[in-house]
Amino acid sequence: MGNPPKGILTDQCKAIGKAVETVFVGVPHRLWLWQILQNASRNLGKLSKWKEIEEALRNVIHDTLDPDEFDEAWGLMVEKFGIHDNAWLKETYEIGGRWAPPYWRSTFWAGMQYEAVLKGKVEVEKLFNFNSTHKPPICDKDMIVQYVFQKAYTNTKFLEVKAEYNALKLVSESNTASLSELSVYQAVEKLLKPVWKKKKTFIVLCDKDKGEFSSYCKLFEFRGILCMHIIKIIEFEDINVIPERYILSRWRKNIVRLYEDIRVL
Ligand SMILES: [Zn+2]
């Protein structure tokens, strides 16, 4: 098509890996997180503590923000369950950079690695379901982010924004510095099922003049959804306009999709 893709997601398969490396030189190649977790169940599922291991594994994947935290939490998990010798686990850890979100939270993957959504084919179809002819889910009109995204986004995507809202009760904020219009906040999130840490602190920057927000969790950069930490600060600062840059065209319900008229013969 003239331009290389920005990234490729495939199953965990050495032959595919080789082919991607040869044909798409320099293009980031990632593995489906959903498939990694399926393989985990296949390779570790017979262990007596599998349910606990699975929960710990999901915590390590989702609650760590960078490779250092990921390594530390992975090591604690392996030690806690005495699973050092599992060959699949060792091999999968060595290629963590290919599948673990903490390695590339600043890269936009449009939610395609959002494991909680990608649980199977039906869920994939839901993810790409732009049909929003159904009544939108209810929203709290006093909450600016809910109000804006209910109007703008497809129902499926709005529910993802709403899920961040539902987690707001777990976050507390404190202002640590203000320099002109730039405010620095600490958003402390209580982790629901702590295996590694009980609380995590995220620095949130808020520039009211420029309408710019950023959170150390990088959820917006990774999934294109404003995270609970930024939402907390937006509500706290009583901001009443959501800048356009945070409302992505790809999920707007009023967007004209050129491929909708293509007929499959
Ligand atoms: Zn955040």
PDB file of C-alpha atoms and ligand atoms in Angstrom:
ATOM      1  CA  MET A   1       0.000   0.000   0.000  1.00  0.00           C
ATOM      2  CA  GLY A   2       3.032   2.259  -0.233  1.00  0.00           C
ATOM      3  CA  ASN A   3       3.451   2.864   3.485  1.00  0.00           C
ATOM      4  CA  PRO A   4       4.611   0.340   6.051  1.00  0.00           C
ATOM      5  CA  PRO A   5       2.115  -0.453   8.824  1.00  0.00           C
ATOM      6  CA  LYS A   6       2.725   1.204  12.211  1.00  0.00           C
ATOM      7  CA  GLY A   7       2.630  -2.152  13.948  1.00  0.00           C
ATOM      8  CA  ILE A   8       1.678  -5.794  13.458  1.00  0.00           C
ATOM      9  CA  LEU A   9      -0.097  -8.058  15.924  1.00  0.00           C
ATOM     10  CA  THR A  10       0.093 -11.828  15.428  1.00  0.00           C
ATOM     11  CA  ASP A  11      -0.154 -15.111  17.275  1.00  0.00           C
ATOM     12  CA  GLN A  12       2.878 -16.528  19.107  1.00  0.00           C
ATOM     13  CA  CYS A  13       4.462 -18.497  16.262  1.00  0.00           C
ATOM     14  CA  LYS A  14       8.162 -18.609  15.313  1.00  0.00           C
ATOM     15  CA  ALA A  15       7.473 -18.954  11.554  1.00  0.00           C
ATOM     16  CA  ILE A  16       5.194 -15.883  11.526  1.00  0.00           C
ATOM     17  CA  GLY A  17       7.785 -13.978  13.554  1.00  0.00           C
ATOM     18  CA  LYS A  18      10.477 -14.771  11.013  1.00  0.00           C
ATOM     19  CA  ALA A  19       8.252 -13.761   8.087  1.00  0.00           C
ATOM     20  CA  VAL A  20       7.287 -10.420   9.692  1.00  0.00           C
ATOM     21  CA  GLU A  21      10.937  -9.689  10.491  1.00  0.00           C
ATOM     22  CA  THR A  22      11.921 -10.350   6.863  1.00  0.00           C
ATOM     23  CA  VAL A  23       9.078  -8.559   5.071  1.00  0.00           C
ATOM     24  CA  PHE A  24       8.328  -5.657   7.436  1.00  0.00           C
ATOM     25  CA  VAL A  25      11.808  -4.563   8.442  1.00  0.00           C
ATOM     26  CA  GLY A  26      11.709  -2.154  11.398  1.00  0.00           C
ATOM     27  CA  VAL A  27       7.931  -2.416  11.937  1.00  0.00           C
ATOM     28  CA  PRO A  28       7.043  -3.154  15.592  1.00  0.00           C
ATOM     29  CA  HIS A  29       5.801  -6.745  15.881  1.00  0.00           C
ATOM     30  CA  ARG A  30       3.707  -7.667  18.905  1.00  0.00           C
ATOM     31  CA  LEU A  31       1.998 -10.825  20.062  1.00  0.00           C
ATOM     32  CA  TRP A  32      -1.657 -11.024  21.126  1.00  0.00           C
ATOM     33  CA  LEU A  33      -1.806 -10.704  24.874  1.00  0.00           C
ATOM     34  CA  TRP A  34      -5.043 -12.680  24.800  1.00  0.00           C
ATOM     35  CA  GLN A  35      -3.244 -15.607  23.162  1.00  0.00           C
ATOM     36  CA  ILE A  36      -0.347 -15.424  25.651  1.00  0.00           C
ATOM     37  CA  LEU A  37      -2.890 -15.828  28.459  1.00  0.00           C
ATOM     38  CA  GLN A  38      -4.526 -18.741  26.658  1.00  0.00           C
ATOM     39  CA  ASN A  39      -1.108 -20.368  26.385  1.00  0.00           C
ATOM     40  CA  ALA A  40      -0.493 -19.694  30.082  1.00  0.00           C
ATOM     41  CA  SER A  41      -3.621 -21.645  30.918  1.00  0.00           C
ATOM     42  CA  ARG A  42      -2.504 -24.485  28.624  1.00  0.00           C
ATOM     43  CA  ASN A  43       0.978 -24.649  30.156  1.00  0.00           C
ATOM     44  CA  LEU A  44       0.297 -23.893  33.823  1.00  0.00           C
ATOM     45  CA  GLY A  45      -3.386 -24.786  34.164  1.00  0.00           C
ATOM     46  CA  LYS A  46      -2.699 -28.164  35.768  1.00  0.00           C
ATOM     47  CA  LEU A  47      -0.808 -26.683  38.723  1.00  0.00           C
ATOM     48  CA  SER A  48      -2.805 -26.822  41.967  1.00  0.00           C
ATOM     49  CA  LYS A  49      -2.440 -23.065  42.525  1.00  0.00           C
ATOM     50  CA  TRP A  50      -3.306 -22.133  38.922  1.00  0.00           C
ATOM     51  CA  LYS A  51      -6.202 -19.805  39.845  1.00  0.00           C
ATOM     52  CA  GLU A  52      -3.950 -17.779  42.146  1.00  0.00           C
ATOM     53  CA  ILE A  53      -1.123 -17.820  39.605  1.00  0.00           C
ATOM     54  CA  GLU A  54      -3.467 -16.570  36.890  1.00  0.00           C
ATOM     55  CA  GLU A  55      -4.625 -13.679  39.048  1.00  0.00           C
ATOM     56  CA  ALA A  56      -1.027 -12.783  39.914  1.00  0.00           C
ATOM     57  CA  LEU A  57      -0.044 -12.956  36.240  1.00  0.00           C
ATOM     58  CA  ARG A  58      -2.840 -10.549  35.231  1.00  0.00           C
ATOM     59  CA  ASN A  59      -1.760  -8.184  38.012  1.00  0.00           C
ATOM     60  CA  VAL A  60       1.843  -8.245  36.839  1.00  0.00           C
ATOM     61  CA  ILE A  61       0.728  -7.497  33.272  1.00  0.00           C
ATOM     62  CA  HIS A  62      -1.789  -4.754  34.019  1.00  0.00           C
ATOM     63  CA  ASP A  63      -0.501  -3.066  37.159  1.00  0.00           C
ATOM     64  CA  THR A  64       3.111  -2.506  36.150  1.00  0.00           C
ATOM     65  CA  LEU A  65       3.963   0.570  34.160  1.00  0.00           C
ATOM     66  CA  ASP A  66       7.430   0.007  32.770  1.00  0.00           C
ATOM     67  CA  PRO A  67       9.882  -2.859  32.114  1.00  0.00           C
ATOM     68  CA  ASP A  68      11.623  -2.412  35.492  1.00  0.00           C
ATOM     69  CA  GLU A  69       8.391  -2.744  37.449  1.00  0.00           C
ATOM     70  CA  PHE A  70       7.369  -5.660  35.231  1.00  0.00           C
ATOM     71  CA  ASP A  71      10.646  -7.497  35.915  1.00  0.00           C
ATOM     72  CA  GLU A  72      10.386  -6.926  39.657  1.00  0.00           C
ATOM     73  CA  ALA A  73       6.757  -8.065  39.899  1.00  0.00           C
ATOM     74  CA  TRP A  74       7.382 -11.079  37.605  1.00  0.00           C
ATOM     75  CA  GLY A  75      10.288 -12.173  39.810  1.00  0.00           C
ATOM     76  CA  LEU A  76       8.122 -11.928  42.946  1.00  0.00           C
ATOM     77  CA  MET A  77       5.364 -13.945  41.283  1.00  0.00           C
ATOM     78  CA  VAL A  78       7.746 -16.707  40.157  1.00  0.00           C
ATOM     79  CA  GLU A  79       9.267 -16.891  43.615  1.00  0.00           C
ATOM     80  CA  LYS A  80       5.950 -16.881  45.443  1.00  0.00           C
ATOM     81  CA  PHE A  81       4.604 -19.845  43.462  1.00  0.00           C
ATOM     82  CA  GLY A  82       7.919 -21.676  42.971  1.00  0.00           C
ATOM     83  CA  ILE A  83       7.495 -21.857  39.196  1.00  0.00           C
ATOM     84  CA  HIS A  84      11.108 -21.088  38.170  1.00  0.00           C
ATOM     85  CA  ASP A  85      11.472 -24.271  36.165  1.00  0.00           C
ATOM     86  CA  ASN A  86       8.507 -23.972  33.851  1.00  0.00           C
ATOM     87  CA  ALA A  87      10.006 -23.842  30.333  1.00  0.00           C
ATOM     88  CA  TRP A  88       7.073 -21.996  28.726  1.00  0.00           C
ATOM     89  CA  LEU A  89       7.111 -19.337  31.444  1.00  0.00           C
ATOM     90  CA  LYS A  90      10.858 -18.780  31.024  1.00  0.00           C
ATOM     91  CA  GLU A  91      10.624 -18.504  27.243  1.00  0.00           C
ATOM     92  CA  THR A  92       7.603 -16.170  27.424  1.00  0.00           C
ATOM     93  CA  TYR A  93       9.321 -13.900  29.951  1.00  0.00           C
ATOM     94  CA  GLU A  94      12.363 -13.611  27.675  1.00  0.00           C
ATOM     95  CA  ILE A  95      10.169 -12.242  24.873  1.00  0.00           C
ATOM     96  CA  GLY A  96       8.197  -9.945  27.243  1.00  0.00           C
ATOM     97  CA  GLY A  97       9.071  -6.965  25.029  1.00  0.00           C
ATOM     98  CA  ARG A  98       6.878  -8.516  22.318  1.00  0.00           C
ATOM     99  CA  TRP A  99       3.664  -8.890  24.293  1.00  0.00           C
ATOM    100  CA  ALA A 100       3.728  -7.206  27.717  1.00  0.00           C
ATOM    101  CA  PRO A 101       2.036  -3.752  27.789  1.00  0.00           C
ATOM    102  CA  PRO A 102       4.570  -2.244  30.262  1.00  0.00           C
ATOM    103  CA  TYR A 103       7.114  -2.299  27.400  1.00  0.00           C
ATOM    104  CA  TRP A 104       5.100  -0.035  25.129  1.00  0.00           C
ATOM    105  CA  ARG A 105       2.517   1.925  27.029  1.00  0.00           C
ATOM    106  CA  SER A 106       3.350   5.055  25.046  1.00  0.00           C
ATOM    107  CA  THR A 107       2.494   3.435  21.704  1.00  0.00           C
ATOM    108  CA  PHE A 108      -1.048   3.703  20.383  1.00  0.00           C
ATOM    109  CA  TRP A 109      -2.647   0.303  19.712  1.00  0.00           C
ATOM    110  CA  ALA A 110      -6.283   1.473  19.611  1.00  0.00           C
ATOM    111  CA  GLY A 111      -7.240  -0.930  22.366  1.00  0.00           C
ATOM    112  CA  MET A 112      -6.217  -3.957  20.316  1.00  0.00           C
ATOM    113  CA  GLN A 113      -4.117  -5.298  23.162  1.00  0.00           C
ATOM    114  CA  TYR A 114      -6.790  -4.605  25.734  1.00  0.00           C
ATOM    115  CA  GLU A 115      -6.935  -8.119  27.086  1.00  0.00           C
ATOM    116  CA  ALA A 116     -10.038  -7.521  29.173  1.00  0.00           C
ATOM    117  CA  VAL A 117     -11.957  -6.759  25.973  1.00  0.00           C
ATOM    118  CA  LEU A 118     -10.350  -9.328  23.726  1.00  0.00           C
ATOM    119  CA  LYS A 119     -11.681 -12.525  25.147  1.00  0.00           C
ATOM    120  CA  GLY A 120     -12.729 -14.126  21.920  1.00  0.00           C
ATOM    121  CA  LYS A 121     -14.115 -13.648  18.474  1.00  0.00           C
ATOM    122  CA  VAL A 122     -17.436 -12.287  19.669  1.00  0.00           C
ATOM    123  CA  GLU A 123     -15.633  -9.690  21.751  1.00  0.00           C
ATOM    124  CA  VAL A 124     -13.452  -8.742  18.780  1.00  0.00           C
ATOM    125  CA  GLU A 125     -16.609  -8.171  16.773  1.00  0.00           C
ATOM    126  CA  LYS A 126     -17.945  -5.976  19.574  1.00  0.00           C
ATOM    127  CA  LEU A 127     -14.710  -3.993  19.580  1.00  0.00           C
ATOM    128  CA  PHE A 128     -15.131  -3.140  15.926  1.00  0.00           C
ATOM    129  CA  ASN A 129     -18.885  -2.651  16.151  1.00  0.00           C
ATOM    130  CA  PHE A 130     -19.514   0.921  15.094  1.00  0.00           C
ATOM    131  CA  ASN A 131     -23.251   0.428  14.811  1.00  0.00           C
ATOM    132  CA  SER A 132     -24.678   2.809  17.350  1.00  0.00           C
ATOM    133  CA  THR A 133     -28.287   2.839  16.284  1.00  0.00           C
ATOM    134  CA  HIS A 134     -29.237   1.492  19.707  1.00  0.00           C
ATOM    135  CA  LYS A 135     -30.018   3.852  22.536  1.00  0.00           C
ATOM    136  CA  PRO A 136     -26.764   4.944  24.235  1.00  0.00           C
ATOM    137  CA  PRO A 137     -26.058   3.717  27.771  1.00  0.00           C
ATOM    138  CA  ILE A 138     -27.138   6.204  30.440  1.00  0.00           C
ATOM    139  CA  CYS A 139     -24.658   8.776  31.652  1.00  0.00           C
ATOM    140  CA  ASP A 140     -24.360  11.186  34.550  1.00  0.00           C
ATOM    141  CA  LYS A 141     -24.860  14.557  32.848  1.00  0.00           C
ATOM    142  CA  ASP A 142     -23.140  16.391  35.686  1.00  0.00           C
ATOM    143  CA  MET A 143     -19.915  14.600  34.842  1.00  0.00           C
ATOM    144  CA  ILE A 144     -18.373  16.374  31.856  1.00  0.00           C
ATOM    145  CA  VAL A 145     -16.357  13.434  30.513  1.00  0.00           C
ATOM    146  CA  GLN A 146     -19.382  11.101  30.588  1.00  0.00           C
ATOM    147  CA  TYR A 147     -21.614  13.705  28.982  1.00  0.00           C
ATOM    148  CA  VAL A 148     -19.182  14.481  26.128  1.00  0.00           C
ATOM    149  CA  PHE A 149     -18.253  10.896  25.297  1.00  0.00           C
ATOM    150  CA  GLN A 150     -21.814   9.585  25.464  1.00  0.00           C
ATOM    151  CA  LYS A 151     -22.719  12.140  22.792  1.00  0.00           C
ATOM    152  CA  ALA A 152     -19.572  11.615  20.689  1.00  0.00           C
ATOM    153  CA  TYR A 153     -18.625   7.939  20.821  1.00  0.00           C
ATOM    154  CA  THR A 154     -20.179   4.684  19.726  1.00  0.00           C
ATOM    155  CA  ASN A 155     -21.930   2.840  22.556  1.00  0.00           C
ATOM    156  CA  THR A 156     -19.149   0.262  22.814  1.00  0.00           C
ATOM    157  CA  LYS A 157     -16.447   2.877  23.216  1.00  0.00           C
ATOM    158  CA  PHE A 158     -18.495   5.008  25.571  1.00  0.00           C
ATOM    159  CA  LEU A 159     -18.818   1.997  27.872  1.00  0.00           C
ATOM    160  CA  GLU A 160     -15.013   1.814  28.024  1.00  0.00           C
ATOM    161  CA  VAL A 161     -14.881   5.482  29.065  1.00  0.00           C
ATOM    162  CA  LYS A 162     -17.612   4.791  31.621  1.00  0.00           C
ATOM    163  CA  ALA A 163     -15.643   1.872  33.054  1.00  0.00           C
ATOM    164  CA  GLU A 164     -12.841   4.313  33.907  1.00  0.00           C
ATOM    165  CA  TYR A 165     -15.450   6.472  35.648  1.00  0.00           C
ATOM    166  CA  ASN A 166     -16.696   3.539  37.661  1.00  0.00           C
ATOM    167  CA  ALA A 167     -13.177   3.091  39.065  1.00  0.00           C
ATOM    168  CA  LEU A 168     -12.935   6.728  40.241  1.00  0.00           C
ATOM    169  CA  LYS A 169     -13.816   5.794  43.800  1.00  0.00           C
ATOM    170  CA  LEU A 170     -10.458   4.017  43.981  1.00  0.00           C
ATOM    171  CA  VAL A 171      -8.509   7.197  43.200  1.00  0.00           C
ATOM    172  CA  SER A 172      -7.624  10.084  45.475  1.00  0.00           C
ATOM    173  CA  GLU A 173      -5.830  13.199  44.298  1.00  0.00           C
ATOM    174  CA  SER A 174      -3.509  15.780  45.796  1.00  0.00           C
ATOM    175  CA  ASN A 175      -2.016  18.845  44.190  1.00  0.00           C
ATOM    176  CA  THR A 176       1.754  18.857  44.560  1.00  0.00           C
ATOM    177  CA  ALA A 177       2.821  21.888  42.526  1.00  0.00           C
ATOM    178  CA  SER A 178       1.444  24.654  40.357  1.00  0.00           C
ATOM    179  CA  LEU A 179       3.434  26.700  37.923  1.00  0.00           C
ATOM    180  CA  SER A 180       1.307  29.245  36.081  1.00  0.00           C
ATOM    181  CA  GLU A 181      -1.398  27.162  34.363  1.00  0.00           C
ATOM    182  CA  LEU A 182       0.451  23.872  34.771  1.00  0.00           C
ATOM    183  CA  SER A 183      -0.649  21.851  37.780  1.00  0.00           C
ATOM    184  CA  VAL A 184       1.040  18.700  38.978  1.00  0.00           C
ATOM    185  CA  TYR A 185      -1.101  16.165  40.790  1.00  0.00           C
ATOM    186  CA  GLN A 186      -0.510  12.872  42.472  1.00  0.00           C
ATOM    187  CA  ALA A 187      -3.343  10.440  41.819  1.00  0.00           C
ATOM    188  CA  VAL A 188      -3.186   7.515  44.208  1.00  0.00           C
ATOM    189  CA  GLU A 189      -5.025   4.427  42.998  1.00  0.00           C
ATOM    190  CA  LYS A 190      -5.990   1.625  45.353  1.00  0.00           C
ATOM    191  CA  LEU A 191      -5.433  -1.699  43.562  1.00  0.00           C
ATOM    192  CA  LEU A 192      -8.417  -3.996  43.984  1.00  0.00           C
ATOM    193  CA  LYS A 193      -6.575  -7.317  44.094  1.00  0.00           C
ATOM    194  CA  PRO A 194      -3.057  -6.484  45.223  1.00  0.00           C
ATOM    195  CA  VAL A 195      -0.458  -9.145  44.594  1.00  0.00           C
ATOM    196  CA  TRP A 196       2.427  -6.798  44.169  1.00  0.00           C
ATOM    197  CA  LYS A 197       1.550  -3.415  45.685  1.00  0.00           C
ATOM    198  CA  LYS A 198      -1.600  -2.186  47.435  1.00  0.00           C
ATOM    199  CA  LYS A 199      -1.531   1.323  46.006  1.00  0.00           C
ATOM    200  CA  LYS A 200       0.022   3.000  42.998  1.00  0.00           C
ATOM    201  CA  THR A 201       0.798   6.664  42.564  1.00  0.00           C
ATOM    202  CA  PHE A 202       0.479   8.327  39.164  1.00  0.00           C
ATOM    203  CA  ILE A 203       1.708  11.799  38.355  1.00  0.00           C
ATOM    204  CA  VAL A 204      -0.899  13.722  36.361  1.00  0.00           C
ATOM    205  CA  LEU A 205      -0.012  16.952  34.556  1.00  0.00           C
ATOM    206  CA  CYS A 206      -2.788  19.368  33.755  1.00  0.00           C
ATOM    207  CA  ASP A 207      -2.342  22.490  31.630  1.00  0.00           C
ATOM    208  CA  LYS A 208      -5.671  24.272  31.684  1.00  0.00           C
ATOM    209  CA  ASP A 209      -4.573  26.972  29.228  1.00  0.00           C
ATOM    210  CA  LYS A 210      -3.489  24.582  26.520  1.00  0.00           C
ATOM    211  CA  GLY A 211      -6.106  21.962  27.403  1.00  0.00           C
ATOM    212  CA  GLU A 212      -3.464  19.264  27.833  1.00  0.00           C
ATOM    213  CA  PHE A 213      -3.464  16.370  30.265  1.00  0.00           C
ATOM    214  CA  SER A 214      -1.060  13.518  30.768  1.00  0.00           C
ATOM    215  CA  SER A 215      -0.904  10.646  33.196  1.00  0.00           C
ATOM    216  CA  TYR A 216       2.044   8.423  33.934  1.00  0.00           C
ATOM    217  CA  CYS A 217      -0.146   5.356  33.288  1.00  0.00           C
ATOM    218  CA  LYS A 218      -0.258   6.300  29.547  1.00  0.00           C
ATOM    219  CA  LEU A 219      -3.698   4.805  29.046  1.00  0.00           C
ATOM    220  CA  PHE A 220      -4.677   7.472  26.527  1.00  0.00           C
ATOM    221  CA  GLU A 221      -1.502   6.950  24.484  1.00  0.00           C
ATOM    222  CA  PHE A 222      -2.007   3.156  24.596  1.00  0.00           C
ATOM    223  CA  ARG A 223      -5.766   2.719  24.268  1.00  0.00           C
ATOM    224  CA  GLY A 224      -7.051   6.148  23.295  1.00  0.00           C
ATOM    225  CA  ILE A 225      -9.293   6.338  26.387  1.00  0.00           C
ATOM    226  CA  LEU A 226      -8.917   9.008  29.087  1.00  0.00           C
ATOM    227  CA  CYS A 227      -7.805   7.238  32.249  1.00  0.00           C
ATOM    228  CA  MET A 228      -9.429   7.442  35.673  1.00  0.00           C
ATOM    229  CA  HIS A 229      -6.497   9.565  36.936  1.00  0.00           C
ATOM    230  CA  ILE A 230      -6.990  12.279  34.327  1.00  0.00           C
ATOM    231  CA  ILE A 231     -10.782  12.117  34.720  1.00  0.00           C
ATOM    232  CA  LYS A 232     -10.353  12.620  38.458  1.00  0.00           C
ATOM    233  CA  ILE A 233      -8.354  15.793  37.867  1.00  0.00           C
ATOM    234  CA  ILE A 234     -10.745  17.085  35.180  1.00  0.00           C
ATOM    235  CA  GLU A 235     -13.622  16.770  37.632  1.00  0.00           C
ATOM    236  CA  PHE A 236     -11.557  18.186  40.504  1.00  0.00           C
ATOM    237  CA  GLU A 237     -10.448  21.206  38.455  1.00  0.00           C
ATOM    238  CA  ASP A 238     -14.038  21.664  37.291  1.00  0.00           C
ATOM    239  CA  ILE A 239     -12.960  21.760  33.656  1.00  0.00           C
ATOM    240  CA  ASN A 240     -15.991  22.099  31.403  1.00  0.00           C
ATOM    241  CA  VAL A 241     -14.527  21.616  27.919  1.00  0.00           C
ATOM    242  CA  ILE A 242     -12.908  18.431  26.684  1.00  0.00           C
ATOM    243  CA  PRO A 243     -10.328  19.346  24.004  1.00  0.00           C
ATOM    244  CA  GLU A 244     -10.947  17.802  20.569  1.00  0.00           C
ATOM    245  CA  ARG A 245      -7.605  15.991  20.617  1.00  0.00           C
ATOM    246  CA  TYR A 246      -8.993  13.624  23.246  1.00  0.00           C
ATOM    247  CA  ILE A 247     -12.080  12.734  21.185  1.00  0.00           C
ATOM    248  CA  LEU A 248     -10.730  10.405  18.509  1.00  0.00           C
ATOM    249  CA  SER A 249     -12.408  10.337  15.086  1.00  0.00           C
ATOM    250  CA  ARG A 250     -12.125   6.568  14.788  1.00  0.00           C
ATOM    251  CA  TRP A 251     -14.733   6.033  17.530  1.00  0.00           C
ATOM    252  CA  ARG A 252     -17.136   8.875  16.830  1.00  0.00           C
ATOM    253  CA  LYS A 253     -20.618   7.719  15.934  1.00  0.00           C
ATOM    254  CA  ASN A 254     -21.197  10.479  13.397  1.00  0.00           C
ATOM    255  CA  ILE A 255     -18.110   9.691  11.310  1.00  0.00           C
ATOM    256  CA  VAL A 256     -18.629   8.771   7.652  1.00  0.00           C
ATOM    257  CA  ARG A 257     -17.074   5.357   7.117  1.00  0.00           C
ATOM    258  CA  LEU A 258     -16.148   4.906   3.483  1.00  0.00           C
ATOM    259  CA  TYR A 259     -16.068   1.121   3.656  1.00  0.00           C
ATOM    260  CA  GLU A 260     -19.650   0.809   4.899  1.00  0.00           C
ATOM    261  CA  ASP A 261     -20.960   0.773   1.346  1.00  0.00           C
ATOM    262  CA  ILE A 262     -18.619  -1.944   0.080  1.00  0.00           C
ATOM    263  CA  ARG A 263     -20.640  -5.009  -0.789  1.00  0.00           C
ATOM    264  CA  VAL A 264     -19.175  -8.484  -0.444  1.00  0.00           C
ATOM    265  CA  LEU A 265     -20.199 -10.580  -3.465  1.00  0.00           C
TER     266      LEU A 265
HETATM  267 ZN    ZN B   1      -3.709   7.455  34.312  1.00  0.00          ZN
END
